[in-house]
Amino acid sequence: MVEIKSDAELDAMREAGRVVARALAAAREAAGVGVSLRELDEAARAVLDEAGATSPFLGYHPSFAPTPFPAVICASVNDAIVHGIPDGYRLRDGDLVSVDCGARLDGWTGDSALTFGVGTPRAGDTELMDATREALAAGIAAAVVGNRLGDISHAIGGVVRAARCGTPADFGGHGIGRQMHEDPPVPNRGRPRRGMPLRHGLVLAIEPMLMAGGRDGYCTDADGWTLRTTDGSRAAHFEHTVAITEEGPRVLTAL
């Protein structure tokens, strides 16, 4: 079931989104050569605690996972695409890190992700991140009243194809509100003018994931969570929670 939010509910979601933005900023600021992924999680967790928010990630247990997720962020490094578990791995010069974070505040949820390099950039990483940001921007620009869901997917997919990147077909964006994952799903490829009409008050988490090798295949680590590229190429992930409004897209997870 697709839930349409009132303007007051969008304002409440914006407050949850601000917490997510601050938590991501804290994780990124904490990152550096020698810093563990667990320390990034601790930095984000401190922001949630200070805001009186809880994590929709911590303890989340979807059907595909063997165990509940044990952290408040996903931290995915280099060839890891999404859902990486923050552990004792210490960041190295040249690592490419994607951090995904959510927050639940006063019954409403925000979800966002970013990718950044540590130390000296590796060849192609800047272009990969730029293409992923461009795909997110294209998806957000298509999130307007009068368009259809497929227009968002088509806009993202056009950037993916132009950049000669891959994207995991089984994973994409989603509706969001009182729960982190709500209807409708938002694929990162699709046909224009297809799918449900976009209405004022619909809120979507739009999240392109691009794989530099150009293939769409992925594999899952033994932990049952971490998705990796099958060819060892690097991946990037950017995401915002976005409300469709009569005035245009409203990004709820910006700082």
mmCIF file of C-alpha atoms in Angstrom:
data_model
loop_
_atom_site.group_PDB
_atom_site.id
_atom_site.type_symbol
_atom_site.label_atom_id
_atom_site.label_comp_id
_atom_site.label_asym_id
_atom_site.label_seq_id
_atom_site.Cartn_x
_atom_site.Cartn_y
_atom_site.Cartn_z
ATOM 1 C CA MET A 1 0.000 0.000 0.000
ATOM 2 C CA VAL A 2 1.312 3.440 -0.956
ATOM 3 C CA GLU A 3 0.889 6.060 1.764
ATOM 4 C CA ILE A 4 0.524 9.730 0.825
ATOM 5 C CA LYS A 5 1.810 12.125 3.494
ATOM 6 C CA SER A 6 0.275 15.413 4.557
ATOM 7 C CA ASP A 7 2.333 18.613 4.525
ATOM 8 C CA ALA A 8 2.683 18.419 8.323
ATOM 9 C CA GLU A 9 3.943 14.849 8.009
ATOM 10 C CA LEU A 10 6.460 15.934 5.381
ATOM 11 C CA ASP A 11 7.735 18.536 7.845
ATOM 12 C CA ALA A 12 8.117 15.820 10.475
ATOM 13 C CA MET A 13 10.023 13.643 8.010
ATOM 14 C CA ARG A 14 12.285 16.582 7.272
ATOM 15 C CA GLU A 15 13.340 16.635 10.935
ATOM 16 C CA ALA A 16 14.229 12.936 10.758
ATOM 17 C CA GLY A 17 16.089 13.672 7.539
ATOM 18 C CA ARG A 18 18.185 16.373 9.204
ATOM 19 C CA VAL A 19 19.331 13.839 11.793
ATOM 20 C CA VAL A 20 20.375 11.433 9.026
ATOM 21 C CA ALA A 21 22.324 14.196 7.274
ATOM 22 C CA ARG A 22 24.171 15.084 10.472
ATOM 23 C CA ALA A 23 24.954 11.419 11.189
ATOM 24 C CA LEU A 24 26.393 10.928 7.699
ATOM 25 C CA ALA A 25 28.457 14.103 8.053
ATOM 26 C CA ALA A 26 29.819 12.842 11.374
ATOM 27 C CA ALA A 27 30.771 9.463 9.894
ATOM 28 C CA ARG A 28 32.519 11.119 6.976
ATOM 29 C CA GLU A 29 34.371 13.547 9.244
ATOM 30 C CA ALA A 30 35.541 10.656 11.423
ATOM 31 C CA ALA A 31 36.924 8.740 8.423
ATOM 32 C CA GLY A 32 40.647 8.673 7.731
ATOM 33 C CA VAL A 33 43.553 6.321 7.194
ATOM 34 C CA GLY A 34 43.722 3.938 10.156
ATOM 35 C CA VAL A 35 40.168 4.601 11.368
ATOM 36 C CA SER A 36 37.992 1.507 11.720
ATOM 37 C CA LEU A 37 34.556 1.123 10.168
ATOM 38 C CA ARG A 38 33.239 0.487 13.661
ATOM 39 C CA GLU A 39 34.427 3.975 14.642
ATOM 40 C CA LEU A 40 32.387 5.469 11.793
ATOM 41 C CA ASP A 41 29.358 3.645 13.177
ATOM 42 C CA GLU A 42 30.062 5.028 16.648
ATOM 43 C CA ALA A 43 30.239 8.586 15.265
ATOM 44 C CA ALA A 44 26.861 8.225 13.553
ATOM 45 C CA ARG A 45 25.348 6.536 16.595
ATOM 46 C CA ALA A 46 26.350 9.482 18.803
ATOM 47 C CA VAL A 47 24.410 11.865 16.533
ATOM 48 C CA LEU A 48 21.289 9.695 16.681
ATOM 49 C CA ASP A 49 21.532 9.457 20.458
ATOM 50 C CA GLU A 50 21.963 13.209 20.870
ATOM 51 C CA ALA A 51 18.891 13.879 18.688
ATOM 52 C CA GLY A 52 16.755 11.343 20.569
ATOM 53 C CA ALA A 53 16.416 9.309 17.381
ATOM 54 C CA THR A 54 16.607 5.563 16.879
ATOM 55 C CA SER A 55 18.095 3.557 14.044
ATOM 56 C CA PRO A 56 15.888 1.660 11.568
ATOM 57 C CA PHE A 57 19.025 -0.267 10.537
ATOM 58 C CA LEU A 58 19.953 -1.645 13.962
ATOM 59 C CA GLY A 59 18.235 -5.010 14.418
ATOM 60 C CA TYR A 60 16.636 -4.912 10.944
ATOM 61 C CA HIS A 61 16.099 -8.505 9.794
ATOM 62 C CA PRO A 62 14.728 -8.935 6.252
ATOM 63 C CA SER A 63 14.013 -12.387 4.886
ATOM 64 C CA PHE A 64 17.200 -12.550 2.806
ATOM 65 C CA ALA A 65 19.532 -12.001 5.790
ATOM 66 C CA PRO A 66 20.592 -14.774 8.179
ATOM 67 C CA THR A 67 20.945 -12.427 11.159
ATOM 68 C CA PRO A 68 19.657 -8.991 12.222
ATOM 69 C CA PHE A 69 21.811 -6.060 11.108
ATOM 70 C CA PRO A 70 24.160 -5.159 13.979
ATOM 71 C CA ALA A 71 24.873 -1.449 13.391
ATOM 72 C CA VAL A 72 23.335 1.978 12.672
ATOM 73 C CA ILE A 73 25.183 2.453 9.364
ATOM 74 C CA CYS A 74 26.088 0.295 6.411
ATOM 75 C CA ALA A 75 29.759 0.790 5.522
ATOM 76 C CA SER A 76 30.758 -0.658 2.139
ATOM 77 C CA VAL A 77 34.381 -0.414 0.972
ATOM 78 C CA ASN A 78 35.786 -0.575 -2.566
ATOM 79 C CA ASP A 79 34.085 -3.502 -4.383
ATOM 80 C CA ALA A 80 31.312 -3.696 -1.742
ATOM 81 C CA ILE A 81 28.174 -2.127 -3.191
ATOM 82 C CA VAL A 82 25.793 -1.886 -0.228
ATOM 83 C CA HIS A 83 24.939 -3.424 3.162
ATOM 84 C CA GLY A 84 28.510 -3.698 4.417
ATOM 85 C CA ILE A 85 28.708 -4.376 8.163
ATOM 86 C CA PRO A 86 30.967 -1.905 10.001
ATOM 87 C CA ASP A 87 33.631 -3.968 11.725
ATOM 88 C CA GLY A 88 37.257 -3.644 12.776
ATOM 89 C CA TYR A 89 38.567 -3.072 9.245
ATOM 90 C CA ARG A 90 40.834 -0.002 9.286
ATOM 91 C CA LEU A 91 40.627 2.348 6.329
ATOM 92 C CA ARG A 92 43.593 2.526 3.977
ATOM 93 C CA ASP A 93 44.854 5.209 1.650
ATOM 94 C CA GLY A 94 42.828 5.026 -1.574
ATOM 95 C CA ASP A 95 39.800 3.245 -0.144
ATOM 96 C CA LEU A 96 36.387 4.138 -1.556
ATOM 97 C CA VAL A 97 33.740 4.126 1.176
ATOM 98 C CA SER A 98 29.940 4.165 0.879
ATOM 99 C CA VAL A 99 28.014 4.930 4.072
ATOM 100 C CA ASP A 100 24.239 4.447 4.301
ATOM 101 C CA CYS A 101 22.335 5.661 7.363
ATOM 102 C CA GLY A 102 18.771 5.999 8.597
ATOM 103 C CA ALA A 103 17.043 7.656 11.539
ATOM 104 C CA ARG A 104 13.606 7.365 13.085
ATOM 105 C CA LEU A 105 12.369 10.439 14.947
ATOM 106 C CA ASP A 106 8.864 10.942 16.373
ATOM 107 C CA GLY A 107 7.596 8.006 14.327
ATOM 108 C CA TRP A 108 9.031 9.121 10.976
ATOM 109 C CA THR A 109 12.024 7.824 9.062
ATOM 110 C CA GLY A 110 14.779 9.257 6.879
ATOM 111 C CA ASP A 111 17.316 7.330 4.778
ATOM 112 C CA SER A 112 20.362 8.623 2.899
ATOM 113 C CA ALA A 113 23.782 7.528 1.638
ATOM 114 C CA LEU A 114 27.017 8.982 0.311
ATOM 115 C CA THR A 115 30.358 7.791 -1.039
ATOM 116 C CA PHE A 116 33.783 9.339 -0.441
ATOM 117 C CA GLY A 117 37.433 8.528 -0.926
ATOM 118 C CA VAL A 118 40.040 8.173 1.792
ATOM 119 C CA GLY A 119 43.403 9.802 1.147
ATOM 120 C CA THR A 120 44.727 9.608 -2.413
ATOM 121 C CA PRO A 121 41.967 8.940 -4.978
ATOM 122 C CA ARG A 122 42.348 5.853 -7.164
ATOM 123 C CA ALA A 123 42.005 6.127 -10.930
ATOM 124 C CA GLY A 124 38.366 6.299 -11.948
ATOM 125 C CA ASP A 125 36.934 6.845 -8.471
ATOM 126 C CA THR A 126 36.159 10.523 -8.988
ATOM 127 C CA GLU A 127 34.386 9.770 -12.268
ATOM 128 C CA LEU A 128 32.418 6.937 -10.639
ATOM 129 C CA MET A 129 31.276 9.158 -7.768
ATOM 130 C CA ASP A 130 30.403 11.986 -10.160
ATOM 131 C CA ALA A 131 28.310 9.639 -12.303
ATOM 132 C CA THR A 132 26.481 8.297 -9.254
ATOM 133 C CA ARG A 133 25.734 11.822 -8.011
ATOM 134 C CA GLU A 134 24.515 12.699 -11.509
ATOM 135 C CA ALA A 135 22.225 9.653 -11.517
ATOM 136 C CA LEU A 136 20.761 10.712 -8.164
ATOM 137 C CA ALA A 137 20.258 14.268 -9.401
ATOM 138 C CA ALA A 138 18.534 12.984 -12.546
ATOM 139 C CA GLY A 139 16.219 10.805 -10.486
ATOM 140 C CA ILE A 140 15.346 13.674 -8.165
ATOM 141 C CA ALA A 141 14.701 16.015 -11.106
ATOM 142 C CA ALA A 142 12.192 13.498 -12.494
ATOM 143 C CA ALA A 143 10.357 13.242 -9.148
ATOM 144 C CA VAL A 144 7.651 15.756 -10.029
ATOM 145 C CA VAL A 145 3.876 15.779 -10.000
ATOM 146 C CA GLY A 146 2.600 14.604 -13.383
ATOM 147 C CA ASN A 147 5.439 12.188 -14.028
ATOM 148 C CA ARG A 148 5.263 8.471 -13.361
ATOM 149 C CA LEU A 149 7.491 6.235 -11.308
ATOM 150 C CA GLY A 150 9.126 4.878 -14.448
ATOM 151 C CA ASP A 151 10.327 8.373 -15.315
ATOM 152 C CA ILE A 152 12.540 8.367 -12.216
ATOM 153 C CA SER A 153 13.918 4.921 -13.029
ATOM 154 C CA HIS A 154 14.474 5.883 -16.674
ATOM 155 C CA ALA A 155 16.329 9.066 -15.712
ATOM 156 C CA ILE A 156 18.669 7.157 -13.404
ATOM 157 C CA GLY A 157 19.204 4.365 -15.917
ATOM 158 C CA GLY A 158 20.114 6.828 -18.647
ATOM 159 C CA VAL A 159 23.021 8.126 -16.580
ATOM 160 C CA VAL A 160 24.095 4.579 -15.676
ATOM 161 C CA ARG A 161 24.207 3.607 -19.353
ATOM 162 C CA ALA A 162 25.977 6.793 -20.431
ATOM 163 C CA ALA A 163 28.654 6.204 -17.799
ATOM 164 C CA ARG A 164 29.031 2.563 -18.945
ATOM 165 C CA CYS A 165 28.453 1.390 -15.401
ATOM 166 C CA GLY A 166 26.441 -1.464 -13.969
ATOM 167 C CA THR A 167 23.744 -1.402 -11.303
ATOM 168 C CA PRO A 168 22.427 -4.359 -9.275
ATOM 169 C CA ALA A 169 19.039 -5.145 -10.780
ATOM 170 C CA ASP A 170 17.505 -6.517 -7.581
ATOM 171 C CA PHE A 171 18.254 -3.474 -5.445
ATOM 172 C CA GLY A 172 17.083 0.124 -5.752
ATOM 173 C CA GLY A 173 15.038 2.788 -4.037
ATOM 174 C CA HIS A 174 11.768 2.504 -2.164
ATOM 175 C CA GLY A 175 8.921 4.319 -0.549
ATOM 176 C CA ILE A 176 9.574 5.559 2.965
ATOM 177 C CA GLY A 177 7.608 7.077 5.835
ATOM 178 C CA ARG A 178 6.703 5.488 9.134
ATOM 179 C CA GLN A 179 8.768 2.499 8.012
ATOM 180 C CA MET A 180 12.130 2.501 6.275
ATOM 181 C CA HIS A 181 10.897 0.336 3.411
ATOM 182 C CA GLU A 182 7.413 1.039 2.060
ATOM 183 C CA ASP A 183 5.743 0.735 -1.317
ATOM 184 C CA PRO A 184 6.495 1.491 -4.081
ATOM 185 C CA PRO A 185 9.873 0.033 -5.112
ATOM 186 C CA VAL A 186 11.968 2.453 -7.200
ATOM 187 C CA PRO A 187 14.185 0.522 -9.663
ATOM 188 C CA ASN A 188 17.335 2.146 -10.994
ATOM 189 C CA ARG A 189 16.352 1.264 -14.561
ATOM 190 C CA GLY A 190 12.961 1.466 -16.199
ATOM 191 C CA ARG A 191 10.756 2.696 -19.012
ATOM 192 C CA PRO A 192 9.395 6.246 -19.084
ATOM 193 C CA ARG A 193 5.680 6.980 -18.637
ATOM 194 C CA ARG A 194 5.155 3.643 -16.908
ATOM 195 C CA GLY A 195 4.148 2.880 -13.347
ATOM 196 C CA MET A 196 2.126 4.808 -10.788
ATOM 197 C CA PRO A 197 1.556 8.561 -11.199
ATOM 198 C CA LEU A 198 3.606 10.759 -8.875
ATOM 199 C CA ARG A 199 1.403 12.721 -6.449
ATOM 200 C CA HIS A 200 1.981 15.486 -3.937
ATOM 201 C CA GLY A 201 2.886 13.821 -0.637
ATOM 202 C CA LEU A 202 4.508 10.686 -2.026
ATOM 203 C CA VAL A 203 7.935 10.173 -0.416
ATOM 204 C CA LEU A 204 10.652 8.047 -2.006
ATOM 205 C CA ALA A 205 14.178 7.033 -1.120
ATOM 206 C CA ILE A 206 16.013 7.400 -4.432
ATOM 207 C CA GLU A 207 19.334 5.546 -4.417
ATOM 208 C CA PRO A 208 21.425 4.772 -7.475
ATOM 209 C CA MET A 209 24.264 2.282 -6.967
ATOM 210 C CA LEU A 210 26.832 2.228 -9.761
ATOM 211 C CA MET A 211 29.490 -0.409 -10.429
ATOM 212 C CA ALA A 212 32.494 0.751 -12.428
ATOM 213 C CA GLY A 213 33.009 -2.538 -14.285
ATOM 214 C CA GLY A 214 29.806 -2.138 -16.268
ATOM 215 C CA ARG A 215 28.289 -5.456 -15.240
ATOM 216 C CA ASP A 216 25.063 -5.835 -13.269
ATOM 217 C CA GLY A 217 26.083 -9.002 -11.442
ATOM 218 C CA TYR A 218 26.794 -9.113 -7.740
ATOM 219 C CA CYS A 219 27.519 -11.683 -5.075
ATOM 220 C CA THR A 220 26.812 -11.857 -1.356
ATOM 221 C CA ASP A 221 29.468 -12.286 1.324
ATOM 222 C CA ALA A 222 29.358 -15.096 3.873
ATOM 223 C CA ASP A 223 27.856 -12.611 6.359
ATOM 224 C CA GLY A 224 24.640 -12.723 4.297
ATOM 225 C CA TRP A 225 24.531 -8.937 4.053
ATOM 226 C CA THR A 226 27.409 -7.412 2.076
ATOM 227 C CA LEU A 227 26.867 -7.242 -1.687
ATOM 228 C CA ARG A 228 29.979 -7.133 -3.881
ATOM 229 C CA THR A 229 30.669 -6.684 -7.568
ATOM 230 C CA THR A 230 31.413 -10.005 -9.259
ATOM 231 C CA ASP A 231 34.290 -8.547 -11.290
ATOM 232 C CA GLY A 232 36.038 -6.823 -8.375
ATOM 233 C CA SER A 233 35.328 -3.346 -9.739
ATOM 234 C CA ARG A 234 34.569 -0.519 -7.338
ATOM 235 C CA ALA A 235 31.102 0.755 -6.495
ATOM 236 C CA ALA A 236 29.487 4.005 -5.363
ATOM 237 C CA HIS A 237 26.126 4.734 -3.723
ATOM 238 C CA PHE A 238 24.309 8.030 -3.194
ATOM 239 C CA GLU A 239 20.793 8.358 -1.771
ATOM 240 C CA HIS A 240 18.304 10.967 -0.591
ATOM 241 C CA THR A 241 14.802 10.794 0.839
ATOM 242 C CA VAL A 242 12.694 12.952 -1.497
ATOM 243 C CA ALA A 243 9.107 14.212 -1.247
ATOM 244 C CA ILE A 244 7.098 14.882 -4.406
ATOM 245 C CA THR A 245 5.322 18.219 -3.991
ATOM 246 C CA GLU A 246 3.415 20.647 -6.171
ATOM 247 C CA GLU A 247 6.395 23.000 -5.815
ATOM 248 C CA GLY A 248 8.860 20.401 -7.055
ATOM 249 C CA PRO A 249 11.052 17.756 -5.406
ATOM 250 C CA ARG A 250 11.794 18.389 -1.731
ATOM 251 C CA VAL A 251 14.971 16.715 -0.493
ATOM 252 C CA LEU A 252 14.305 15.745 3.119
ATOM 253 C CA THR A 253 17.787 14.429 3.974
ATOM 254 C CA ALA A 254 19.878 17.456 3.039
ATOM 255 C CA LEU A 255 21.834 19.212 5.794
#
